[in-house]
Amino acid sequence: MRTASKFSRPIAVVWLLLLSVFIVAGVPLASFHGDEAMQVWMSHDYATAFIYGEPQRLMSAGPFDVDTEAQLRILNGSINRYAIGLSWHLAGFTNGDLPTPPGWDWGLDYDTNADVGHRPTEALLNVSRLSSALFLAISAWAIFGIGWQLQGPLTAYVASGLYALNPIILLNGRRAMMEGSLLCFGLLAIFVAVTIARKRTQNQPVGWGWWLGLTLASGLAVTSKHSGVVFVAGAFGWILLAELIQRRWRDLPVMLVRLAVSGVLAVALFVALSPALWYDPAARVQDLLEVREQLIDIQVQAHTSGPMPLSQRIEYIITQPFLTPAQHFEVAAWTQYDPITQEVNRYMASPLSGLQFGPVLGLLLTLLIPVGMFAALRHAVARRAGLFVWLLITLAMLIVNPLPWQRYYLPLIPIVSLFVGLAVQLLVAAIVHRTEQPPTKEPLVTDNIQPQTDN
């Protein structure tokens, strides 16, 4: 036991470093997405705020017409734009190397966009992707930590492996888009919440540093992408539910105050890092919701035959994590463009594209999810029940989502990966327990023969 303890941490570090290298190594192979061009173009906000020192120029009060800088700023999180800008700044690029506005025009076909300079050069694109890939690598460390605290090392290894090798996670996290930072800070918020809940259930003190960590991770998650609120709500709900299960009624008011303060500070951080909201934040948030609703209506009309029916939304919740191949683009017309199909084929032919589950392994992993749910409720319920809060909040978001776009299902994948990790831990423990049981001794069988005596 002492030897296992001695080497467990170095082995974990090596494992996570290997996953990180695997994530970053596939960056140049990832197929291009038009939204990457928009994100790279909008990264000139980094230059405005940090190179020229004029963040006030990023403020806006509208109008928010389609594909204008004002609309793109209020619709999208800012962390990725700043990270991309820092990346190309350190690599020696300038504003003059960025794509022409608006980055990508979805009203034009691929060839026309490329001809007018909307697609970034390969060098700029790969540099711009690096920050998102590094964020994704950090998220693999975070889910490992979550799994370790939920059950132990086996759960941590299984969950982090399934997560970091999932083709859907890899493709979206390697692109110069918001998903890498969303998963990074969202899972860090969950990790901090799990730590706080564990410490509380074990009657250990929770230092102010953990509450600061919850505030920072939560604020950065929402600043990365507004759907990060799902992770934040899951994190706060996790802590609160753990308190309620333990019936710590006397401590509950103090806990509510701590959660409220952390929440308010997280919102303040979100606003501070979002200059588009600085001019009358309450009004801008209302604008954000209205512009988001308008964009969804446009996307549904332009790229689908209508909103997904409820049955299809439920089907996607079940099949997207392990039973559906990676979706490289949402616009069907992109199948006609040779540069894109060549990139997709090259990427999928590489082992760096991830673990292609296929129907058999994918079905097995899907069937293990309810087993993991059962395992989560067997013991240490106060520490694990928050996993179901996080799940229910995520499912609620997916149920109201009308678009059949795979990247919207990314927040579900770490949750089900953790459930599979718990299921594997449960099954392995059951097998070990069965094999370690001492064999039962069979009763001695004696013949009922009376000894003969001489008469």
Short mmCIF file of C-alpha atoms in Angstrom, two decimals:
data_model
loop_
_atom_site.label_atom_id
_atom_site.label_comp_id
_atom_site.label_asym_id
_atom_site.label_seq_id
_atom_site.Cartn_x
_atom_site.Cartn_y
_atom_site.Cartn_z
CA MET A 1 0.00 0.00 0.00
CA ARG A 2 2.87 2.35 0.81
CA THR A 3 4.44 1.73 -2.62
CA ALA A 4 1.16 2.48 -4.41
CA SER A 5 0.84 5.72 -2.44
CA LYS A 6 4.41 6.68 -3.24
CA PHE A 7 4.00 6.37 -7.00
CA SER A 8 0.34 7.33 -7.46
CA ARG A 9 0.99 11.06 -7.87
CA PRO A 10 3.88 10.77 -10.38
CA ILE A 11 1.88 8.26 -12.42
CA ALA A 12 -1.11 10.62 -12.45
CA VAL A 13 1.08 13.51 -13.59
CA VAL A 14 2.58 11.42 -16.39
CA TRP A 15 -0.91 10.32 -17.48
CA LEU A 16 -2.20 13.87 -17.58
CA LEU A 17 0.87 15.15 -19.39
CA LEU A 18 0.39 12.46 -22.03
CA LEU A 19 -3.24 13.49 -22.48
CA SER A 20 -2.17 17.13 -22.74
CA VAL A 21 0.45 16.38 -25.38
CA PHE A 22 -2.09 14.31 -27.31
CA ILE A 23 -4.56 17.21 -27.28
CA VAL A 24 -2.06 19.80 -28.48
CA ALA A 25 -0.43 17.52 -31.07
CA GLY A 26 -3.63 17.30 -33.09
CA VAL A 27 -4.14 21.06 -33.41
CA PRO A 28 -2.68 21.46 -36.94
CA LEU A 29 -4.82 18.58 -38.24
CA ALA A 30 -8.22 19.82 -37.06
CA SER A 31 -10.56 20.72 -39.89
CA PHE A 32 -11.38 24.40 -40.35
CA HIS A 33 -14.65 25.96 -39.15
CA GLY A 34 -15.92 29.34 -40.33
CA ASP A 35 -16.49 30.54 -36.77
CA GLU A 36 -12.74 30.28 -36.22
CA ALA A 37 -12.20 33.06 -38.75
CA MET A 38 -14.70 35.26 -36.91
CA GLN A 39 -12.99 34.62 -33.57
CA VAL A 40 -9.55 35.35 -35.04
CA TRP A 41 -10.78 38.58 -36.64
CA MET A 42 -12.48 39.69 -33.41
CA SER A 43 -9.22 39.07 -31.52
CA HIS A 44 -8.26 42.60 -32.56
CA ASP A 45 -10.15 43.48 -29.36
CA TYR A 46 -7.04 42.24 -27.56
CA ALA A 47 -4.94 44.83 -29.35
CA THR A 48 -7.49 47.55 -28.64
CA ALA A 49 -7.67 46.76 -24.92
CA PHE A 50 -4.15 45.63 -24.05
CA ILE A 51 -1.76 46.92 -26.71
CA TYR A 52 -3.33 50.32 -27.34
CA GLY A 53 -4.84 50.56 -23.84
CA GLU A 54 -8.25 51.74 -25.04
CA PRO A 55 -10.80 49.19 -23.74
CA GLN A 56 -13.49 51.90 -23.69
CA ARG A 57 -13.60 51.67 -27.48
CA LEU A 58 -15.11 48.20 -27.06
CA MET A 59 -18.21 49.57 -25.32
CA SER A 60 -21.47 49.50 -27.25
CA ALA A 61 -25.06 50.62 -26.97
CA GLY A 62 -26.20 49.20 -30.31
CA PRO A 63 -27.51 48.84 -32.90
CA PHE A 64 -26.58 45.17 -33.05
CA ASP A 65 -26.88 44.40 -36.74
CA VAL A 66 -25.82 40.97 -37.99
CA ASP A 67 -22.04 40.44 -38.23
CA THR A 68 -21.18 43.90 -36.91
CA GLU A 69 -18.52 44.22 -34.24
CA ALA A 70 -21.16 45.34 -31.74
CA GLN A 71 -23.26 42.23 -32.36
CA LEU A 72 -20.33 39.83 -32.26
CA ARG A 73 -19.01 41.38 -29.04
CA ILE A 74 -22.28 41.14 -27.17
CA LEU A 75 -23.06 37.63 -28.47
CA ASN A 76 -19.72 35.99 -27.76
CA GLY A 77 -17.54 35.54 -24.72
CA SER A 78 -14.34 37.56 -24.61
CA ILE A 79 -11.82 35.14 -23.05
CA ASN A 80 -11.14 33.34 -26.33
CA ARG A 81 -10.68 36.63 -28.22
CA TYR A 82 -8.16 37.86 -25.67
CA ALA A 83 -6.35 34.50 -25.59
CA ILE A 84 -6.11 34.38 -29.39
CA GLY A 85 -4.82 37.94 -29.46
CA LEU A 86 -2.18 37.18 -26.85
CA SER A 87 -1.14 34.10 -28.84
CA TRP A 88 -0.58 35.91 -32.14
CA HIS A 89 1.00 38.85 -30.33
CA LEU A 90 3.59 36.58 -28.71
CA ALA A 91 4.14 34.81 -32.04
CA GLY A 92 4.96 38.08 -33.80
CA PHE A 93 1.74 38.64 -35.74
CA THR A 94 -0.05 42.00 -35.87
CA ASN A 95 -3.54 43.34 -36.54
CA GLY A 96 -2.63 43.54 -40.20
CA ASP A 97 -2.33 39.75 -40.38
CA LEU A 98 -5.93 39.13 -39.27
CA PRO A 99 -8.71 38.10 -41.68
CA THR A 100 -10.80 40.79 -43.31
CA PRO A 101 -14.12 41.72 -41.65
CA PRO A 102 -16.39 40.12 -40.55
CA GLY A 103 -14.01 37.15 -40.29
CA TRP A 104 -16.47 34.83 -42.01
CA ASP A 105 -19.59 35.73 -43.97
CA TRP A 106 -22.10 32.89 -43.69
CA GLY A 107 -24.10 34.46 -46.50
CA LEU A 108 -21.28 33.58 -48.92
CA ASP A 109 -20.04 30.15 -49.95
CA TYR A 110 -16.70 28.76 -48.81
CA ASP A 111 -14.78 29.57 -51.99
CA THR A 112 -15.89 33.20 -52.05
CA ASN A 113 -15.00 33.65 -48.38
CA ALA A 114 -11.55 32.21 -49.03
CA ASP A 115 -11.04 34.40 -52.12
CA VAL A 116 -11.78 37.65 -50.26
CA GLY A 117 -9.38 36.82 -47.41
CA HIS A 118 -11.76 35.63 -44.72
CA ARG A 119 -9.87 32.41 -44.01
CA PRO A 120 -6.75 32.96 -41.85
CA THR A 121 -3.39 31.71 -43.06
CA GLU A 122 -2.36 28.29 -41.75
CA ALA A 123 0.35 29.79 -39.54
CA LEU A 124 -2.02 32.31 -37.98
CA LEU A 125 -4.78 29.72 -37.60
CA ASN A 126 -2.54 27.24 -35.78
CA VAL A 127 -1.19 29.91 -33.44
CA SER A 128 -4.74 31.07 -32.74
CA ARG A 129 -5.83 27.52 -31.93
CA LEU A 130 -3.08 26.90 -29.42
CA SER A 131 -4.69 28.77 -26.53
CA SER A 132 -7.95 26.84 -26.87
CA ALA A 133 -6.07 23.54 -26.96
CA LEU A 134 -4.15 24.47 -23.81
CA PHE A 135 -7.42 25.36 -22.09
CA LEU A 136 -8.75 21.96 -23.13
CA ALA A 137 -5.67 20.25 -21.69
CA ILE A 138 -6.25 22.01 -18.36
CA SER A 139 -9.85 20.80 -18.40
CA ALA A 140 -8.58 17.21 -18.60
CA TRP A 141 -6.65 17.80 -15.36
CA ALA A 142 -9.81 19.27 -13.80
CA ILE A 143 -12.03 16.29 -14.63
CA PHE A 144 -9.31 13.97 -13.33
CA GLY A 145 -9.44 15.83 -10.02
CA ILE A 146 -13.23 15.64 -9.95
CA GLY A 147 -13.19 11.90 -10.56
CA TRP A 148 -10.52 11.32 -7.91
CA GLN A 149 -12.59 13.13 -5.28
CA LEU A 150 -15.80 11.36 -6.26
CA GLN A 151 -14.45 7.82 -5.92
CA GLY A 152 -10.70 7.51 -6.34
CA PRO A 153 -7.98 6.91 -8.93
CA LEU A 154 -9.77 4.40 -11.17
CA THR A 155 -12.73 6.73 -11.66
CA ALA A 156 -10.32 9.59 -12.33
CA TYR A 157 -8.35 7.69 -14.98
CA VAL A 158 -11.42 6.33 -16.77
CA ALA A 159 -13.30 9.64 -16.77
CA SER A 160 -10.32 11.74 -17.89
CA GLY A 161 -9.38 9.21 -20.57
CA LEU A 162 -12.89 9.03 -22.02
CA TYR A 163 -13.15 12.80 -21.91
CA ALA A 164 -9.75 13.71 -23.38
CA LEU A 165 -9.91 11.03 -26.08
CA ASN A 166 -13.50 11.76 -27.08
CA PRO A 167 -13.41 12.82 -30.77
CA ILE A 168 -16.13 15.45 -30.24
CA ILE A 169 -14.28 17.09 -27.36
CA LEU A 170 -10.97 16.99 -29.23
CA LEU A 171 -12.22 18.50 -32.49
CA ASN A 172 -14.07 21.39 -30.89
CA GLY A 173 -11.47 22.07 -28.21
CA ARG A 174 -8.63 22.21 -30.73
CA ARG A 175 -10.28 24.89 -32.83
CA ALA A 176 -9.87 28.63 -32.33
CA MET A 177 -13.31 28.82 -30.78
CA MET A 178 -14.82 29.32 -27.34
CA GLU A 179 -15.26 25.67 -26.37
CA GLY A 180 -11.76 25.12 -24.99
CA SER A 181 -11.96 27.93 -22.43
CA LEU A 182 -15.59 27.07 -21.65
CA LEU A 183 -14.68 23.50 -20.69
CA CYS A 184 -11.56 24.62 -18.84
CA PHE A 185 -13.12 27.13 -16.49
CA GLY A 186 -16.46 25.31 -16.29
CA LEU A 187 -14.80 22.12 -15.06
CA LEU A 188 -12.53 24.08 -12.74
CA ALA A 189 -15.65 25.59 -11.15
CA ILE A 190 -17.08 22.09 -10.68
CA PHE A 191 -13.75 20.86 -9.25
CA VAL A 192 -13.73 23.65 -6.67
CA ALA A 193 -17.36 22.91 -5.78
CA VAL A 194 -16.62 19.20 -5.30
CA THR A 195 -13.66 20.09 -3.09
CA ILE A 196 -15.75 22.42 -0.93
CA ALA A 197 -18.52 19.81 -0.61
CA ARG A 198 -16.01 17.09 0.31
CA LYS A 199 -14.34 19.24 2.93
CA ARG A 200 -17.69 20.12 4.45
CA THR A 201 -18.82 16.49 4.61
CA GLN A 202 -15.54 15.56 6.30
CA ASN A 203 -15.81 18.46 8.77
CA GLN A 204 -12.66 20.07 7.39
CA PRO A 205 -12.26 23.86 7.24
CA VAL A 206 -12.82 25.51 3.86
CA GLY A 207 -10.32 28.34 3.45
CA TRP A 208 -11.15 31.60 1.71
CA GLY A 209 -8.91 30.53 -1.17
CA TRP A 210 -11.46 27.93 -2.27
CA TRP A 211 -14.23 30.53 -2.34
CA LEU A 212 -11.98 32.83 -4.32
CA GLY A 213 -11.30 29.96 -6.70
CA LEU A 214 -15.03 29.35 -7.11
CA THR A 215 -15.55 33.04 -7.89
CA LEU A 216 -12.74 33.23 -10.44
CA ALA A 217 -13.58 29.97 -12.21
CA SER A 218 -17.29 30.84 -12.36
CA GLY A 219 -16.72 34.34 -13.69
CA LEU A 220 -14.23 33.13 -16.30
CA ALA A 221 -16.53 30.28 -17.37
CA VAL A 222 -19.37 32.67 -18.23
CA THR A 223 -16.93 35.14 -19.78
CA SER A 224 -15.62 32.32 -21.98
CA LYS A 225 -19.07 31.50 -23.34
CA HIS A 226 -22.42 32.52 -21.92
CA SER A 227 -23.57 28.90 -21.74
CA GLY A 228 -20.92 28.53 -19.03
CA VAL A 229 -23.74 29.48 -16.68
CA VAL A 230 -24.68 25.77 -16.80
CA PHE A 231 -21.39 24.82 -15.13
CA VAL A 232 -21.69 27.67 -12.64
CA ALA A 233 -25.23 26.73 -11.65
CA GLY A 234 -24.10 23.12 -11.31
CA ALA A 235 -21.20 24.13 -9.08
CA PHE A 236 -23.27 26.33 -6.78
CA GLY A 237 -26.07 23.76 -6.68
CA TRP A 238 -23.57 21.03 -5.79
CA ILE A 239 -22.39 22.91 -2.69
CA LEU A 240 -25.90 23.85 -1.58
CA LEU A 241 -27.30 20.34 -1.98
CA ALA A 242 -24.45 18.86 0.06
CA GLU A 243 -25.37 21.23 2.91
CA LEU A 244 -29.05 20.34 2.70
CA ILE A 245 -28.41 16.58 2.69
CA GLN A 246 -26.30 16.90 5.84
CA ARG A 247 -29.06 19.00 7.47
CA ARG A 248 -26.69 21.64 8.68
CA TRP A 249 -29.51 24.08 9.33
CA ARG A 250 -27.48 26.22 11.72
CA ASP A 251 -24.70 26.70 9.17
CA LEU A 252 -27.06 27.17 6.22
CA PRO A 253 -27.42 31.00 6.46
CA VAL A 254 -23.64 31.43 6.46
CA MET A 255 -23.32 29.09 3.48
CA LEU A 256 -26.00 30.99 1.58
CA VAL A 257 -24.18 34.26 2.22
CA ARG A 258 -20.90 32.78 0.96
CA LEU A 259 -22.58 31.47 -2.18
CA ALA A 260 -24.31 34.80 -2.74
CA VAL A 261 -21.09 36.79 -2.34
CA SER A 262 -19.23 34.41 -4.67
CA GLY A 263 -22.03 34.70 -7.21
CA VAL A 264 -22.12 38.49 -7.12
CA LEU A 265 -18.33 38.71 -7.47
CA ALA A 266 -18.42 36.23 -10.37
CA VAL A 267 -20.99 38.42 -12.15
CA ALA A 268 -18.82 41.48 -11.47
CA LEU A 269 -15.82 39.69 -13.00
CA PHE A 270 -17.90 38.75 -16.05
CA VAL A 271 -18.94 42.38 -16.58
CA ALA A 272 -15.40 43.68 -15.94
CA LEU A 273 -14.01 41.43 -18.68
CA SER A 274 -16.85 42.21 -21.11
CA PRO A 275 -16.47 45.84 -22.24
CA ALA A 276 -19.48 45.48 -24.53
CA LEU A 277 -21.60 45.45 -21.34
CA TRP A 278 -19.99 48.42 -19.58
CA TYR A 279 -22.45 51.04 -20.83
CA ASP A 280 -25.56 50.29 -18.73
CA PRO A 281 -24.91 46.57 -17.98
CA ALA A 282 -28.54 45.75 -17.19
CA ALA A 283 -29.72 47.12 -20.54
CA ARG A 284 -26.90 45.38 -22.38
CA VAL A 285 -27.78 42.01 -20.82
CA GLN A 286 -31.34 42.53 -22.06
CA ASP A 287 -29.92 43.33 -25.51
CA LEU A 288 -27.81 40.18 -25.31
CA LEU A 289 -30.85 38.00 -24.68
CA GLU A 290 -32.79 39.62 -27.52
CA VAL A 291 -29.92 39.37 -30.01
CA ARG A 292 -29.32 35.75 -29.00
CA GLU A 293 -32.98 34.90 -29.61
CA GLN A 294 -32.88 36.61 -33.01
CA LEU A 295 -29.74 34.72 -34.00
CA ILE A 296 -31.23 31.35 -33.01
CA ASP A 297 -34.30 32.09 -35.14
CA ILE A 298 -32.06 32.96 -38.09
CA GLN A 299 -29.96 29.80 -37.63
CA VAL A 300 -33.03 27.57 -37.38
CA GLN A 301 -34.52 29.05 -40.55
CA ALA A 302 -31.28 29.10 -42.54
CA HIS A 303 -29.65 25.80 -41.62
CA THR A 304 -32.41 23.39 -40.52
CA SER A 305 -35.90 22.32 -41.52
CA GLY A 306 -37.23 23.72 -38.25
CA PRO A 307 -36.68 23.34 -34.51
CA MET A 308 -35.90 19.82 -33.34
CA PRO A 309 -38.94 17.98 -31.97
CA LEU A 310 -38.75 16.87 -28.35
CA SER A 311 -38.17 13.24 -29.34
CA GLN A 312 -35.09 14.19 -31.35
CA ARG A 313 -33.72 16.31 -28.52
CA ILE A 314 -34.01 13.35 -26.15
CA GLU A 315 -32.42 11.07 -28.75
CA TYR A 316 -29.47 13.44 -29.14
CA ILE A 317 -28.97 13.59 -25.38
CA ILE A 318 -28.60 9.81 -25.36
CA THR A 319 -26.58 9.34 -28.55
CA GLN A 320 -24.28 12.36 -28.85
CA PRO A 321 -21.66 11.53 -26.17
CA PHE A 322 -20.55 8.07 -27.37
CA LEU A 323 -22.72 6.94 -30.30
CA THR A 324 -22.35 9.81 -32.78
CA PRO A 325 -19.25 10.61 -34.88
CA ALA A 326 -17.69 14.06 -34.65
CA GLN A 327 -19.56 16.75 -36.60
CA HIS A 328 -17.02 18.82 -38.52
CA PHE A 329 -19.49 21.44 -39.79
CA GLU A 330 -23.15 22.33 -39.40
CA VAL A 331 -23.82 23.71 -42.90
CA ALA A 332 -24.64 20.84 -45.27
CA ALA A 333 -23.22 22.70 -48.28
CA TRP A 334 -19.71 22.31 -46.88
CA THR A 335 -19.68 18.71 -48.09
CA GLN A 336 -19.25 20.16 -51.60
CA TYR A 337 -15.98 21.98 -50.95
CA ASP A 338 -12.86 19.95 -51.67
CA PRO A 339 -10.54 21.80 -49.23
CA ILE A 340 -12.89 21.00 -46.36
CA THR A 341 -13.52 17.35 -47.27
CA GLN A 342 -9.76 16.83 -47.66
CA GLU A 343 -9.15 18.30 -44.21
CA VAL A 344 -11.87 16.15 -42.68
CA ASN A 345 -10.51 12.97 -44.29
CA ARG A 346 -6.95 13.78 -43.23
CA TYR A 347 -8.01 14.46 -39.66
CA MET A 348 -10.18 11.36 -39.31
CA ALA A 349 -7.44 9.15 -40.77
CA SER A 350 -5.07 10.23 -38.01
CA PRO A 351 -4.97 8.46 -34.62
CA LEU A 352 -4.81 11.96 -33.13
CA SER A 353 -8.51 12.38 -33.99
CA GLY A 354 -9.30 10.44 -30.82
CA LEU A 355 -10.86 7.17 -29.79
CA GLN A 356 -13.54 6.37 -32.36
CA PHE A 357 -15.99 4.46 -30.19
CA GLY A 358 -18.08 2.85 -32.92
CA PRO A 359 -21.48 1.24 -32.30
CA VAL A 360 -20.32 -1.58 -30.00
CA LEU A 361 -18.07 0.33 -27.58
CA GLY A 362 -20.32 3.37 -27.84
CA LEU A 363 -23.36 1.32 -26.81
CA LEU A 364 -21.45 -0.30 -23.95
CA LEU A 365 -20.35 3.09 -22.61
CA THR A 366 -23.89 4.44 -22.94
CA LEU A 367 -25.28 1.49 -20.99
CA LEU A 368 -22.72 2.08 -18.25
CA ILE A 369 -24.09 5.58 -17.59
CA PRO A 370 -27.12 4.40 -15.52
CA VAL A 371 -24.83 1.95 -13.72
CA GLY A 372 -22.68 4.92 -12.75
CA MET A 373 -25.76 6.78 -11.53
CA PHE A 374 -26.55 3.84 -9.27
CA ALA A 375 -22.95 3.77 -8.05
CA ALA A 376 -23.06 7.49 -7.24
CA LEU A 377 -25.96 6.98 -4.84
CA ARG A 378 -24.63 3.91 -3.00
CA HIS A 379 -22.67 5.85 -0.38
CA ALA A 380 -21.13 9.28 0.28
CA VAL A 381 -24.37 10.70 -1.12
CA ALA A 382 -23.79 14.21 0.25
CA ARG A 383 -20.55 14.52 -1.69
CA ARG A 384 -21.85 13.02 -4.94
CA ALA A 385 -25.47 14.16 -5.17
CA GLY A 386 -24.35 17.40 -6.78
CA LEU A 387 -23.44 15.39 -9.86
CA PHE A 388 -27.18 14.97 -10.47
CA VAL A 389 -27.82 18.70 -9.99
CA TRP A 390 -25.18 19.42 -12.63
CA LEU A 391 -26.72 16.78 -14.90
CA LEU A 392 -30.28 18.07 -14.55
CA ILE A 393 -29.27 21.66 -15.26
CA THR A 394 -27.37 20.54 -18.36
CA LEU A 395 -30.29 18.42 -19.56
CA ALA A 396 -32.64 21.38 -19.10
CA MET A 397 -30.42 23.48 -21.36
CA LEU A 398 -30.32 20.76 -24.01
CA ILE A 399 -34.07 20.17 -23.91
CA VAL A 400 -34.76 23.82 -24.82
CA ASN A 401 -32.06 23.88 -27.51
CA PRO A 402 -33.73 23.81 -30.98
CA LEU A 403 -30.55 23.28 -33.02
CA PRO A 404 -29.07 19.86 -33.89
CA TRP A 405 -25.52 21.14 -33.53
CA GLN A 406 -23.15 18.81 -31.78
CA ARG A 407 -21.00 21.40 -30.03
CA TYR A 408 -23.97 22.37 -27.87
CA TYR A 409 -23.75 18.89 -26.31
CA LEU A 410 -20.15 19.31 -25.16
CA PRO A 411 -21.12 20.17 -21.54
CA LEU A 412 -22.86 16.77 -21.26
CA ILE A 413 -19.78 14.72 -22.15
CA PRO A 414 -17.73 15.31 -18.95
CA ILE A 415 -20.77 14.41 -16.83
CA VAL A 416 -21.44 11.08 -18.53
CA SER A 417 -17.70 10.33 -18.58
CA LEU A 418 -17.70 10.65 -14.79
CA PHE A 419 -20.70 8.34 -14.52
CA VAL A 420 -18.92 5.74 -16.67
CA GLY A 421 -15.87 6.08 -14.42
CA LEU A 422 -18.02 5.42 -11.36
CA ALA A 423 -19.59 2.42 -13.10
CA VAL A 424 -16.20 0.90 -13.95
CA GLN A 425 -15.05 1.43 -10.36
CA LEU A 426 -18.18 -0.31 -9.06
CA LEU A 427 -17.82 -3.29 -11.40
CA VAL A 428 -14.11 -3.72 -10.72
CA ALA A 429 -14.70 -3.54 -6.96
CA ALA A 430 -17.43 -6.19 -7.25
CA ILE A 431 -15.14 -8.51 -9.22
CA VAL A 432 -12.25 -8.04 -6.79
CA HIS A 433 -14.53 -8.64 -3.81
CA ARG A 434 -15.82 -11.82 -5.39
CA THR A 435 -12.36 -13.20 -6.17
CA GLU A 436 -10.98 -12.34 -2.74
CA GLN A 437 -13.67 -14.22 -0.84
CA PRO A 438 -12.21 -17.33 0.83
CA PRO A 439 -13.53 -20.58 -0.62
CA THR A 440 -16.25 -22.17 1.44
CA LYS A 441 -15.26 -25.41 3.12
CA GLU A 442 -17.31 -28.40 2.09
CA PRO A 443 -18.60 -30.49 4.99
CA LEU A 444 -16.89 -33.80 5.51
CA VAL A 445 -18.93 -36.73 4.28
CA THR A 446 -18.67 -39.90 6.34
CA ASP A 447 -20.30 -43.20 5.71
CA ASN A 448 -22.77 -44.19 8.34
CA ILE A 449 -21.08 -47.56 8.96
CA GLN A 450 -21.32 -49.12 12.35
CA PRO A 451 -18.11 -50.78 13.56
CA GLN A 452 -18.33 -54.53 13.63
CA THR A 453 -17.67 -56.38 16.85
CA ASP A 454 -17.00 -60.05 17.41
CA ASN A 455 -19.74 -61.96 19.13
#
